[in-house]
Amino acid sequence: MTVPTLTLNNGVTMPALGFGVFQTPPAETRIAVAEALRVGYRHIDTAAAYGNERGVGEAIQASGLARSDVFIETKIWINDYGYDETLHSFTKSAGKLGVEQIDLLILHQPLPSAFERTLGAYRALETLLADGKVRAIGISNFMPEHLERFLPEIKIVPAVNQIEVHPYFRQPELQVVNKKHGILTQAWAPIGGITFYRPGFSRSTLEDPTILNIATAHGKSAAQVMLRWGVQEGRSVIPKSVKPARIAENFDIFDFTLTSDQLAAIDALDTNERGGPVPDNITLEAFSREIPEA
């Protein structure tokens, strides 16, 4: 099965469906990514702060796939913000991944409390892009107010903004701002995983009656319906799992189509309840994490 691709604002293409490894322990990462590649995923999303880039790289190398067949995305952590620090962070990530070029390199957080360091970090991404070390650059968890402050200060518009998007937290205003600037919205927690492993949510998206009714109509699971919703609305989606059956299930979303009414019904579930941390609360003081050398 060929996964449809999305074309980024610099012409680079990326599979619409990727495989995420957030919170996957290093020892399990290699096994999970190997299984994902076996099933057919060709886009892997990791991050320096996840501590599992090495496992991702080992799985890709062991897969026998050509380097050009796998789209690798990773993120710079806030401890490595600043121009020179971010250039070095690329070297650390590339070393752990075992590659010379990273397909998509993004800033993990806006870090508004250290905005000059954020700008320095992004300018380093621009340099890495110009030097051919990365094929596309982007950001993550940037809200409209961060973009308003950030975009006038940079030369290259980010290709991607990776943000929390699931039926209970759609961030429609932010998606509109992304689109206006030619930035692709990439959804983390696209099946609302955060609603069933973080306290505070009254119900898991997997148990939502509206989603389950749509799933029954198509002979699919709730997770498959949510991923299909994301893809049909033009987002990049990066579900995560370490269970082989779930990895395969999440990949099997291209043999059905949701109606416009079904898409609208899922859109209407939005409670505007954020599951992840408020981006402005991410500070070096509270979230410092040293990223080891390669």
Short mmCIF file of C-alpha atoms in Angstrom, two decimals:
data_model
loop_
_atom_site.label_atom_id
_atom_site.label_comp_id
_atom_site.label_asym_id
_atom_site.label_seq_id
_atom_site.Cartn_x
_atom_site.Cartn_y
_atom_site.Cartn_z
CA MET A 1 0.00 0.00 0.00
CA THR A 2 1.35 3.42 -0.95
CA VAL A 3 0.74 6.16 1.59
CA PRO A 4 -0.32 9.47 0.02
CA THR A 5 2.23 12.25 0.30
CA LEU A 6 2.00 15.88 1.37
CA THR A 7 4.10 18.51 -0.39
CA LEU A 8 5.82 20.93 1.98
CA ASN A 9 6.23 24.63 1.18
CA ASN A 10 9.73 24.05 -0.22
CA GLY A 11 8.62 21.26 -2.57
CA VAL A 12 9.82 18.34 -0.42
CA THR A 13 7.28 15.52 -0.17
CA MET A 14 6.49 13.63 3.02
CA PRO A 15 4.20 10.65 3.72
CA ALA A 16 0.89 11.88 5.19
CA LEU A 17 0.99 9.07 7.78
CA GLY A 18 4.04 8.70 9.99
CA PHE A 19 5.07 6.65 13.02
CA GLY A 20 5.82 8.34 16.35
CA VAL A 21 8.05 7.13 19.19
CA PHE A 22 7.23 9.58 22.00
CA GLN A 23 7.65 7.87 25.40
CA THR A 24 8.87 4.66 23.76
CA PRO A 25 11.80 3.34 25.86
CA PRO A 26 15.09 3.11 23.92
CA ALA A 27 15.14 -0.70 24.12
CA GLU A 28 11.64 -0.96 22.66
CA THR A 29 12.14 1.72 20.02
CA ARG A 30 14.22 -0.38 17.67
CA ILE A 31 11.67 -3.22 17.76
CA ALA A 32 8.67 -0.90 17.29
CA VAL A 33 10.26 1.04 14.42
CA ALA A 34 11.38 -2.19 12.73
CA GLU A 35 7.79 -3.42 12.88
CA ALA A 36 6.45 -0.10 11.56
CA LEU A 37 8.85 -0.22 8.61
CA ARG A 38 7.88 -3.84 7.95
CA VAL A 39 4.19 -2.87 7.88
CA GLY A 40 4.89 -0.07 5.41
CA TYR A 41 5.42 3.20 7.31
CA ARG A 42 8.08 5.34 5.65
CA HIS A 43 8.05 8.38 7.95
CA ILE A 44 9.46 8.14 11.48
CA ASP A 45 9.09 11.00 13.98
CA THR A 46 11.44 11.17 16.97
CA ALA A 47 13.14 13.89 19.05
CA ALA A 48 16.40 14.51 20.87
CA ALA A 49 14.46 14.79 24.14
CA TYR A 50 12.87 11.34 23.68
CA GLY A 51 16.27 9.70 24.20
CA ASN A 52 15.56 7.08 21.51
CA GLU A 53 17.03 8.49 18.28
CA ARG A 54 19.67 5.75 18.29
CA GLY A 55 17.01 3.02 18.30
CA VAL A 56 15.26 4.69 15.37
CA GLY A 57 18.51 4.82 13.41
CA GLU A 58 19.37 1.19 14.18
CA ALA A 59 15.95 0.01 13.00
CA ILE A 60 16.20 1.97 9.76
CA GLN A 61 19.69 0.64 9.05
CA ALA A 62 18.65 -2.93 9.81
CA SER A 63 15.55 -2.68 7.59
CA GLY A 64 17.45 -2.96 4.33
CA LEU A 65 15.50 0.03 2.99
CA ALA A 66 17.36 2.67 1.02
CA ARG A 67 18.02 5.82 3.05
CA SER A 68 15.96 7.82 0.54
CA ASP A 69 12.95 5.57 1.17
CA VAL A 70 12.54 6.63 4.82
CA PHE A 71 11.59 10.17 5.86
CA ILE A 72 13.27 10.96 9.21
CA GLU A 73 11.98 13.76 11.41
CA THR A 74 13.50 14.83 14.72
CA LYS A 75 13.40 17.80 17.08
CA ILE A 76 15.88 20.11 18.82
CA TRP A 77 15.33 20.36 22.58
CA ILE A 78 15.29 23.74 24.39
CA ASN A 79 18.63 23.09 26.17
CA ASP A 80 20.28 23.19 22.75
CA TYR A 81 18.68 26.47 21.59
CA GLY A 82 20.99 29.22 20.37
CA TYR A 83 22.75 29.34 16.99
CA ASP A 84 25.94 27.38 17.71
CA GLU A 85 24.21 25.05 20.17
CA THR A 86 21.60 24.07 17.58
CA LEU A 87 24.21 23.46 14.88
CA HIS A 88 25.87 21.08 17.35
CA SER A 89 22.53 19.51 18.26
CA PHE A 90 22.10 18.54 14.60
CA THR A 91 25.46 16.74 14.82
CA LYS A 92 24.30 14.89 17.94
CA SER A 93 21.00 13.81 16.39
CA ALA A 94 22.52 12.84 13.03
CA GLY A 95 25.17 10.81 14.85
CA LYS A 96 22.62 8.90 16.91
CA LEU A 97 20.38 8.35 13.88
CA GLY A 98 23.39 7.22 11.84
CA VAL A 99 22.61 9.56 8.94
CA GLU A 100 24.32 12.49 7.25
CA GLN A 101 21.10 14.27 6.32
CA ILE A 102 17.85 14.66 8.29
CA ASP A 103 14.66 15.06 6.26
CA LEU A 104 12.78 17.34 8.66
CA LEU A 105 14.36 19.07 11.66
CA ILE A 106 12.12 21.14 13.92
CA LEU A 107 12.27 23.16 17.13
CA HIS A 108 10.45 21.23 19.87
CA GLN A 109 8.98 24.28 21.67
CA PRO A 110 8.70 28.06 21.15
CA LEU A 111 10.41 28.90 24.49
CA PRO A 112 8.96 32.43 24.73
CA SER A 113 10.88 33.04 27.97
CA ALA A 114 14.12 32.87 25.93
CA PHE A 115 12.93 34.17 22.58
CA GLU A 116 16.37 35.27 21.31
CA ARG A 117 17.66 31.74 21.88
CA THR A 118 14.66 30.39 19.96
CA LEU A 119 15.47 32.72 17.05
CA GLY A 120 19.13 31.71 17.17
CA ALA A 121 18.09 28.06 17.07
CA TYR A 122 15.86 28.62 14.05
CA ARG A 123 18.56 30.59 12.23
CA ALA A 124 20.79 27.55 12.71
CA LEU A 125 18.06 25.43 11.07
CA GLU A 126 18.07 27.88 8.15
CA THR A 127 21.85 27.41 7.84
CA LEU A 128 21.54 23.62 7.98
CA LEU A 129 18.92 23.80 5.22
CA ALA A 130 21.14 26.03 3.06
CA ASP A 131 24.04 23.61 3.60
CA GLY A 132 21.95 20.59 2.58
CA LYS A 133 22.26 18.95 6.00
CA VAL A 134 18.45 18.95 6.31
CA ARG A 135 15.79 18.87 3.61
CA ALA A 136 13.10 20.84 5.46
CA ILE A 137 12.81 22.78 8.72
CA GLY A 138 9.93 23.52 11.06
CA ILE A 139 8.59 24.11 14.53
CA SER A 140 6.39 22.43 17.13
CA ASN A 141 3.86 23.71 19.65
CA PHE A 142 3.99 27.29 18.34
CA MET A 143 0.70 29.09 19.05
CA PRO A 144 -0.65 32.03 16.97
CA GLU A 145 0.94 34.61 19.29
CA HIS A 146 4.32 32.86 18.99
CA LEU A 147 4.06 32.80 15.20
CA GLU A 148 3.15 36.50 15.16
CA ARG A 149 6.34 37.31 17.04
CA PHE A 150 8.53 34.78 15.24
CA LEU A 151 7.69 34.98 11.53
CA PRO A 152 8.80 38.61 10.96
CA GLU A 153 12.25 37.74 12.39
CA ILE A 154 13.12 34.77 10.16
CA LYS A 155 13.96 34.25 6.48
CA ILE A 156 12.44 30.84 5.76
CA VAL A 157 8.83 30.07 6.68
CA PRO A 158 8.65 26.77 8.63
CA ALA A 159 7.46 23.83 6.53
CA VAL A 160 5.63 22.24 9.47
CA ASN A 161 4.14 23.15 12.85
CA GLN A 162 3.66 19.97 14.89
CA ILE A 163 0.86 20.56 17.41
CA GLU A 164 -1.64 18.66 19.55
CA VAL A 165 -4.66 17.89 17.34
CA HIS A 166 -7.34 15.29 18.05
CA PRO A 167 -11.15 15.35 18.12
CA TYR A 168 -11.27 16.85 21.63
CA PHE A 169 -8.64 19.54 20.91
CA ARG A 170 -8.57 20.71 17.31
CA GLN A 171 -6.96 24.15 17.64
CA PRO A 172 -8.88 25.39 14.56
CA GLU A 173 -7.63 29.00 14.85
CA LEU A 174 -4.03 27.83 14.92
CA GLN A 175 -4.63 25.53 11.95
CA VAL A 176 -6.00 28.51 10.01
CA VAL A 177 -2.92 30.60 10.87
CA ASN A 178 -0.62 27.75 9.81
CA LYS A 179 -2.43 27.42 6.50
CA LYS A 180 -2.37 31.16 5.86
CA HIS A 181 1.43 31.11 6.08
CA GLY A 182 1.86 27.91 4.05
CA ILE A 183 2.83 25.88 7.14
CA LEU A 184 1.60 22.27 7.23
CA THR A 185 -0.22 21.27 10.42
CA GLN A 186 1.22 18.03 11.77
CA ALA A 187 -0.85 16.39 14.49
CA TRP A 188 0.72 14.82 17.53
CA ALA A 189 -1.67 12.67 19.62
CA PRO A 190 -3.86 12.34 16.47
CA ILE A 191 -6.01 9.62 18.04
CA GLY A 192 -6.24 11.53 21.31
CA GLY A 193 -3.84 9.21 23.12
CA ILE A 194 -3.28 11.96 25.62
CA THR A 195 -6.98 11.70 26.62
CA PHE A 196 -6.48 8.18 27.94
CA TYR A 197 -3.04 8.32 29.54
CA ARG A 198 -3.19 11.78 31.12
CA PRO A 199 -5.55 12.43 34.05
CA GLY A 200 -8.23 15.08 33.80
CA PHE A 201 -10.17 13.96 30.74
CA SER A 202 -13.71 12.78 31.40
CA ARG A 203 -13.63 10.31 28.52
CA SER A 204 -11.17 8.72 26.10
CA THR A 205 -11.58 9.56 22.41
CA LEU A 206 -11.48 5.79 21.75
CA GLU A 207 -14.76 5.45 23.66
CA ASP A 208 -16.54 8.42 22.11
CA PRO A 209 -20.02 7.35 20.88
CA THR A 210 -19.90 9.57 17.76
CA ILE A 211 -16.54 8.16 16.70
CA LEU A 212 -17.62 4.60 17.50
CA ASN A 213 -20.78 5.00 15.40
CA ILE A 214 -18.75 6.20 12.43
CA ALA A 215 -16.29 3.35 12.98
CA THR A 216 -19.11 0.79 12.95
CA ALA A 217 -20.48 2.25 9.70
CA HIS A 218 -17.13 1.67 7.99
CA GLY A 219 -16.13 -1.58 9.72
CA LYS A 220 -13.13 0.21 11.22
CA SER A 221 -11.81 1.04 14.69
CA ALA A 222 -12.14 4.39 16.46
CA ALA A 223 -8.39 4.96 16.00
CA GLN A 224 -8.62 4.31 12.27
CA VAL A 225 -11.50 6.77 11.95
CA MET A 226 -9.54 9.51 13.76
CA LEU A 227 -6.46 8.99 11.62
CA ARG A 228 -8.58 9.01 8.46
CA TRP A 229 -10.21 12.26 9.69
CA GLY A 230 -6.78 13.85 10.10
CA VAL A 231 -5.55 12.75 6.69
CA GLN A 232 -8.76 13.81 4.92
CA GLU A 233 -8.55 17.26 6.51
CA GLY A 234 -5.04 17.63 5.08
CA ARG A 235 -2.94 17.09 8.19
CA SER A 236 0.16 14.99 8.69
CA VAL A 237 -0.59 12.40 11.41
CA ILE A 238 1.98 10.52 13.49
CA PRO A 239 0.33 7.88 15.72
CA LYS A 240 2.49 5.88 18.10
CA SER A 241 2.28 2.35 19.46
CA VAL A 242 4.59 -0.48 20.48
CA LYS A 243 1.97 -3.20 19.88
CA PRO A 244 2.32 -4.90 16.47
CA ALA A 245 -1.46 -5.25 16.02
CA ARG A 246 -2.00 -1.54 16.73
CA ILE A 247 0.92 -0.52 14.51
CA ALA A 248 -0.70 -2.43 11.63
CA GLU A 249 -4.21 -1.17 12.45
CA ASN A 250 -3.10 2.47 12.44
CA PHE A 251 -1.56 1.97 8.99
CA ASP A 252 -4.74 0.51 7.49
CA ILE A 253 -6.66 3.73 6.85
CA PHE A 254 -6.58 4.18 3.09
CA ASP A 255 -9.40 1.87 1.97
CA PHE A 256 -12.34 3.99 3.19
CA THR A 257 -13.47 7.61 3.05
CA LEU A 258 -15.38 9.63 5.62
CA THR A 259 -18.33 11.68 4.36
CA SER A 260 -18.44 15.44 4.84
CA ASP A 261 -21.12 14.91 7.50
CA GLN A 262 -18.88 12.45 9.36
CA LEU A 263 -15.94 14.86 9.23
CA ALA A 264 -18.17 17.63 10.57
CA ALA A 265 -19.49 15.37 13.35
CA ILE A 266 -15.93 14.66 14.52
CA ASP A 267 -15.01 18.35 14.27
CA ALA A 268 -18.00 19.12 16.52
CA LEU A 269 -16.54 17.01 19.37
CA ASP A 270 -13.93 19.68 20.16
CA THR A 271 -13.97 20.59 23.87
CA ASN A 272 -10.92 22.89 23.59
CA GLU A 273 -9.32 20.85 26.38
CA ARG A 274 -5.54 20.78 25.97
CA GLY A 275 -3.88 17.55 27.08
CA GLY A 276 -0.23 18.54 26.71
CA PRO A 277 1.57 21.28 28.60
CA VAL A 278 0.71 24.90 27.87
CA PRO A 279 3.55 26.02 25.55
CA ASP A 280 4.20 29.18 27.56
CA ASN A 281 4.83 27.01 30.64
CA ILE A 282 7.80 25.30 28.97
CA THR A 283 10.85 27.04 30.41
CA LEU A 284 14.48 26.04 30.81
CA GLU A 285 14.02 26.21 34.58
CA ALA A 286 11.11 23.76 34.59
CA PHE A 287 11.97 21.49 31.65
CA SER A 288 15.75 21.41 31.43
CA ARG A 289 17.06 18.18 29.96
CA GLU A 290 20.68 17.81 28.86
CA ILE A 291 20.95 16.05 25.50
CA PRO A 292 23.89 13.62 25.49
CA GLU A 293 26.54 13.61 22.77
CA ALA A 294 26.29 11.07 19.98
#
